[in-house]
mmCIF file of N, CA and C in Angstrom:
data_model
loop_
_atom_site.group_PDB
_atom_site.id
_atom_site.type_symbol
_atom_site.label_atom_id
_atom_site.label_comp_id
_atom_site.label_asym_id
_atom_site.label_seq_id
_atom_site.Cartn_x
_atom_site.Cartn_y
_atom_site.Cartn_z
ATOM 1 N N MET A 95 49.940 91.142 101.231
ATOM 2 C CA MET A 95 50.154 91.146 99.795
ATOM 3 C C MET A 95 51.359 92.003 99.408
ATOM 4 N N ILE A 96 51.649 92.988 100.187
ATOM 5 C CA ILE A 96 52.756 93.877 99.827
ATOM 6 C C ILE A 96 54.033 93.481 100.568
ATOM 7 N N ILE A 97 53.902 93.230 101.845
ATOM 8 C CA ILE A 97 55.079 92.998 102.679
ATOM 9 C C ILE A 97 55.726 91.641 102.402
ATOM 10 N N GLU A 98 54.928 90.601 102.260
ATOM 11 C CA GLU A 98 55.475 89.251 102.091
ATOM 12 C C GLU A 98 56.323 89.114 100.827
ATOM 13 N N PRO A 99 55.904 89.616 99.658
ATOM 14 C CA PRO A 99 56.798 89.531 98.485
ATOM 15 C C PRO A 99 58.100 90.304 98.673
ATOM 16 N N ILE A 100 58.023 91.418 99.373
ATOM 17 C CA ILE A 100 59.250 92.181 99.635
ATOM 18 C C ILE A 100 60.178 91.380 100.543
ATOM 19 N N LYS A 101 59.633 90.751 101.578
ATOM 20 C CA LYS A 101 60.445 89.943 102.479
ATOM 21 C C LYS A 101 61.080 88.764 101.748
ATOM 22 N N VAL A 102 60.284 88.077 100.939
ATOM 23 C CA VAL A 102 60.803 86.919 100.200
ATOM 24 C C VAL A 102 61.855 87.363 99.190
ATOM 25 N N GLY A 103 61.590 88.458 98.492
ATOM 26 C CA GLY A 103 62.559 88.956 97.513
ATOM 27 C C GLY A 103 63.865 89.380 98.150
ATOM 28 N N SER A 104 63.767 90.035 99.284
ATOM 29 C CA SER A 104 65.003 90.468 99.938
ATOM 30 C C SER A 104 65.748 89.285 100.537
ATOM 31 N N ARG A 105 65.021 88.293 101.063
ATOM 32 C CA ARG A 105 65.671 87.128 101.658
ATOM 33 C C ARG A 105 66.306 86.257 100.579
ATOM 34 N N GLU A 106 65.551 85.954 99.539
ATOM 35 C CA GLU A 106 66.046 85.043 98.504
ATOM 36 C C GLU A 106 66.984 85.741 97.517
ATOM 37 N N GLY A 107 66.639 86.946 97.111
ATOM 38 C CA GLY A 107 67.428 87.626 96.085
ATOM 39 C C GLY A 107 68.616 88.383 96.638
ATOM 40 N N LEU A 108 68.351 89.268 97.570
ATOM 41 C CA LEU A 108 69.426 90.118 98.068
ATOM 42 C C LEU A 108 70.347 89.379 99.024
ATOM 43 N N TRP A 109 69.759 88.672 99.982
ATOM 44 C CA TRP A 109 70.604 88.050 100.987
ATOM 45 C C TRP A 109 71.292 86.797 100.446
ATOM 46 N N LYS A 110 70.502 85.818 99.977
ATOM 47 C CA LYS A 110 71.100 84.543 99.557
ATOM 48 C C LYS A 110 71.906 84.685 98.263
ATOM 49 N N LEU A 111 71.379 85.393 97.294
ATOM 50 C CA LEU A 111 72.056 85.480 96.005
ATOM 51 C C LEU A 111 73.190 86.497 96.044
ATOM 52 N N PHE A 112 72.868 87.734 96.425
ATOM 53 C CA PHE A 112 73.876 88.795 96.329
ATOM 54 C C PHE A 112 74.867 88.765 97.486
ATOM 55 N N ASP A 113 74.374 88.742 98.717
ATOM 56 C CA ASP A 113 75.280 88.824 99.861
ATOM 57 C C ASP A 113 76.115 87.557 100.004
ATOM 58 N N ILE A 114 75.472 86.418 100.042
ATOM 59 C CA ILE A 114 76.209 85.168 100.226
ATOM 60 C C ILE A 114 76.970 84.793 98.957
ATOM 61 N N GLY A 115 76.328 84.929 97.802
ATOM 62 C CA GLY A 115 76.962 84.502 96.559
ATOM 63 C C GLY A 115 78.039 85.441 96.067
ATOM 64 N N VAL A 116 77.721 86.730 95.983
ATOM 65 C CA VAL A 116 78.652 87.679 95.367
ATOM 66 C C VAL A 116 79.637 88.247 96.390
ATOM 67 N N ILE A 117 79.118 88.892 97.410
ATOM 68 C CA ILE A 117 79.987 89.576 98.373
ATOM 69 C C ILE A 117 80.870 88.563 99.115
ATOM 70 N N ASP A 118 80.267 87.558 99.696
ATOM 71 C CA ASP A 118 81.064 86.562 100.414
ATOM 72 C C ASP A 118 81.982 85.796 99.472
ATOM 73 N N GLY A 119 81.535 85.569 98.248
ATOM 74 C CA GLY A 119 82.378 84.887 97.272
ATOM 75 C C GLY A 119 83.637 85.677 96.959
ATOM 76 N N ILE A 120 83.495 86.995 96.790
ATOM 77 C CA ILE A 120 84.654 87.841 96.508
ATOM 78 C C ILE A 120 85.597 87.859 97.701
ATOM 79 N N VAL A 121 85.058 88.071 98.895
ATOM 80 C CA VAL A 121 85.896 88.151 100.090
ATOM 81 C C VAL A 121 86.607 86.821 100.349
ATOM 82 N N ASN A 122 85.896 85.718 100.264
ATOM 83 C CA ASN A 122 86.521 84.406 100.490
ATOM 84 C C ASN A 122 87.531 84.074 99.406
ATOM 85 N N GLY A 123 87.233 84.439 98.158
ATOM 86 C CA GLY A 123 88.173 84.200 97.062
ATOM 87 C C GLY A 123 89.462 84.977 97.245
ATOM 88 N N LEU A 124 89.343 86.241 97.670
ATOM 89 C CA LEU A 124 90.548 87.037 97.926
ATOM 90 C C LEU A 124 91.361 86.446 99.077
ATOM 91 N N GLY A 125 90.676 85.998 100.105
ATOM 92 C CA GLY A 125 91.378 85.383 101.236
ATOM 93 C C GLY A 125 92.130 84.135 100.833
ATOM 94 N N ARG A 126 91.498 83.288 100.030
ATOM 95 C CA ARG A 126 92.178 82.076 99.556
ATOM 96 C C ARG A 126 93.364 82.433 98.667
ATOM 97 N N SER A 127 93.199 83.441 97.808
ATOM 98 C CA SER A 127 94.293 83.842 96.915
ATOM 99 C C SER A 127 95.493 84.342 97.703
ATOM 100 N N VAL A 128 95.247 85.176 98.706
ATOM 101 C CA VAL A 128 96.346 85.701 99.516
ATOM 102 C C VAL A 128 97.032 84.567 100.273
ATOM 103 N N THR A 129 96.271 83.615 100.764
ATOM 104 C CA THR A 129 96.852 82.479 101.478
ATOM 105 C C THR A 129 97.738 81.647 100.554
ATOM 106 N N GLU A 130 97.289 81.403 99.335
ATOM 107 C CA GLU A 130 98.081 80.612 98.391
ATOM 108 C C GLU A 130 99.332 81.357 97.951
ATOM 109 N N ILE A 131 99.215 82.649 97.693
ATOM 110 C CA ILE A 131 100.396 83.438 97.309
ATOM 111 C C ILE A 131 101.394 83.467 98.462
ATOM 112 N N GLY A 132 100.895 83.591 99.693
ATOM 113 C CA GLY A 132 101.779 83.556 100.860
ATOM 114 C C GLY A 132 102.515 82.238 100.976
ATOM 115 N N GLY A 133 101.834 81.142 100.637
ATOM 116 C CA GLY A 133 102.485 79.837 100.664
ATOM 117 C C GLY A 133 103.603 79.734 99.636
ATOM 118 N N LEU A 134 103.401 80.336 98.474
ATOM 119 C CA LEU A 134 104.442 80.328 97.451
ATOM 120 C C LEU A 134 105.618 81.214 97.846
ATOM 121 N N VAL A 135 105.320 82.382 98.382
ATOM 122 C CA VAL A 135 106.382 83.309 98.764
ATOM 123 C C VAL A 135 107.169 82.765 99.950
ATOM 124 N N ARG A 136 106.528 82.000 100.791
ATOM 125 C CA ARG A 136 107.207 81.412 101.953
ATOM 126 C C ARG A 136 108.391 80.552 101.510
ATOM 127 N N ASN A 137 108.261 79.898 100.362
ATOM 128 C CA ASN A 137 109.356 79.056 99.867
ATOM 129 C C ASN A 137 110.539 79.878 99.374
ATOM 130 N N ILE A 138 110.286 81.104 98.950
ATOM 131 C CA ILE A 138 111.362 81.969 98.458
ATOM 132 C C ILE A 138 112.178 82.520 99.621
ATOM 133 N N GLN A 139 111.542 82.769 100.746
ATOM 134 C CA GLN A 139 112.216 83.357 101.897
ATOM 135 C C GLN A 139 112.970 82.274 102.664
ATOM 136 N N VAL A 140 114.247 82.171 102.351
ATOM 137 C CA VAL A 140 115.046 81.117 102.963
ATOM 138 C C VAL A 140 115.883 81.622 104.122
ATOM 139 N N GLY A 141 116.043 82.936 104.249
ATOM 140 C CA GLY A 141 116.783 83.499 105.363
ATOM 141 C C GLY A 141 118.245 83.782 105.086
ATOM 142 N N PHE A 142 118.692 83.592 103.858
ATOM 143 C CA PHE A 142 120.085 83.864 103.519
ATOM 144 C C PHE A 142 120.183 85.215 102.816
ATOM 145 N N VAL A 143 121.060 86.069 103.320
ATOM 146 C CA VAL A 143 121.217 87.413 102.760
ATOM 147 C C VAL A 143 121.714 87.333 101.324
ATOM 148 N N ARG A 144 122.554 86.375 101.029
ATOM 149 C CA ARG A 144 123.064 86.243 99.657
ATOM 150 C C ARG A 144 121.950 85.979 98.653
ATOM 151 N N SER A 145 120.994 85.160 99.026
ATOM 152 C CA SER A 145 119.905 84.880 98.088
ATOM 153 C C SER A 145 119.029 86.115 97.889
ATOM 154 N N TYR A 146 118.821 86.900 98.950
ATOM 155 C CA TYR A 146 118.061 88.141 98.796
ATOM 156 C C TYR A 146 118.808 89.115 97.890
ATOM 157 N N ALA A 147 120.119 89.207 98.063
ATOM 158 C CA ALA A 147 120.922 90.077 97.209
ATOM 159 C C ALA A 147 120.870 89.605 95.757
ATOM 160 N N ALA A 148 120.857 88.311 95.549
ATOM 161 C CA ALA A 148 120.766 87.785 94.186
ATOM 162 C C ALA A 148 119.425 88.132 93.549
ATOM 163 N N PHE A 149 118.347 88.053 94.323
ATOM 164 C CA PHE A 149 117.034 88.451 93.794
ATOM 165 C C PHE A 149 117.008 89.930 93.430
ATOM 166 N N ILE A 150 117.598 90.761 94.267
ATOM 167 C CA ILE A 150 117.645 92.198 93.972
ATOM 168 C C ILE A 150 118.468 92.449 92.722
ATOM 169 N N LEU A 151 119.602 91.768 92.594
ATOM 170 C CA LEU A 151 120.451 91.924 91.416
ATOM 171 C C LEU A 151 119.721 91.482 90.148
ATOM 172 N N LEU A 152 119.057 90.346 90.198
ATOM 173 C CA LEU A 152 118.313 89.875 89.029
ATOM 174 C C LEU A 152 117.186 90.841 88.649
ATOM 175 N N GLY A 153 116.500 91.367 89.642
ATOM 176 C CA GLY A 153 115.444 92.332 89.374
ATOM 177 C C GLY A 153 115.986 93.606 88.759
ATOM 178 N N ALA A 154 117.108 94.094 89.282
ATOM 179 C CA ALA A 154 117.722 95.303 88.731
ATOM 180 C C ALA A 154 118.192 95.064 87.300
ATOM 181 N N LEU A 155 118.784 93.915 87.035
ATOM 182 C CA LEU A 155 119.212 93.602 85.667
ATOM 183 C C LEU A 155 118.020 93.495 84.716
ATOM 184 N N ALA A 156 116.915 92.951 85.193
ATOM 185 C CA ALA A 156 115.716 92.867 84.356
ATOM 186 C C ALA A 156 115.179 94.255 84.023
ATOM 187 N N VAL A 157 115.163 95.145 85.000
ATOM 188 C CA VAL A 157 114.682 96.514 84.758
ATOM 189 C C VAL A 157 115.611 97.241 83.799
ATOM 190 N N ILE A 158 116.914 97.123 84.015
ATOM 191 C CA ILE A 158 117.884 97.773 83.118
ATOM 192 C C ILE A 158 117.762 97.212 81.707
ATOM 193 N N GLY A 159 117.634 95.899 81.586
ATOM 194 C CA GLY A 159 117.463 95.293 80.265
ATOM 195 C C GLY A 159 116.202 95.758 79.577
ATOM 196 N N TYR A 160 115.124 95.906 80.312
ATOM 197 C CA TYR A 160 113.876 96.405 79.731
ATOM 198 C C TYR A 160 114.075 97.805 79.170
ATOM 199 N N PHE A 161 114.711 98.689 79.945
ATOM 200 C CA PHE A 161 114.903 100.058 79.479
ATOM 201 C C PHE A 161 115.862 100.122 78.304
ATOM 202 N N ILE A 162 116.851 99.269 78.259
ATOM 203 C CA ILE A 162 117.773 99.247 77.116
ATOM 204 C C ILE A 162 117.022 98.842 75.855
ATOM 205 N N VAL A 163 116.231 97.800 75.936
ATOM 206 C CA VAL A 163 115.498 97.326 74.759
ATOM 207 C C VAL A 163 114.424 98.320 74.349
ATOM 208 N N LYS A 164 113.795 98.941 75.300
ATOM 209 C CA LYS A 164 112.658 99.817 75.010
ATOM 210 C C LYS A 164 113.075 101.176 74.475
ATOM 211 N N PHE A 165 114.159 101.752 75.013
ATOM 212 C CA PHE A 165 114.451 103.152 74.730
ATOM 213 C C PHE A 165 115.736 103.419 73.940
ATOM 214 N N ILE A 166 116.568 102.432 73.736
ATOM 215 C CA ILE A 166 117.778 102.663 72.948
ATOM 216 C C ILE A 166 117.569 102.025 71.588
ATOM 217 N N PRO A 167 117.600 102.846 70.530
ATOM 218 C CA PRO A 167 117.253 102.327 69.189
ATOM 219 C C PRO A 167 118.230 101.284 68.653
ATOM 220 N N PHE A 168 119.527 101.393 68.931
ATOM 221 C CA PHE A 168 120.484 100.461 68.358
ATOM 222 C C PHE A 168 120.457 99.090 69.026
ATOM 223 N N ALA A 169 119.753 98.959 70.135
ATOM 224 C CA ALA A 169 119.715 97.669 70.840
ATOM 225 C C ALA A 169 118.704 96.712 70.232
ATOM 226 N N ARG A 170 117.931 97.164 69.302
ATOM 227 C CA ARG A 170 116.900 96.289 68.690
ATOM 228 C C ARG A 170 117.454 95.504 67.607
#
């Protein structure tokens, strides 16, 4: 009367619902997300130094532009 409900509750509630549903769901979801992001980034990496330099330049210009708009009053 005492042990069997505990076994059923732990098997059905903790193991099937929480472990398989929540924990495994989070881990598998993160794995799929990283795989998809890697697939997108793979297309950006073309192997040309000029394209990498262009990405760095664009990023630097974006950061500089953000600071100009944010912190210099006459730029608004």
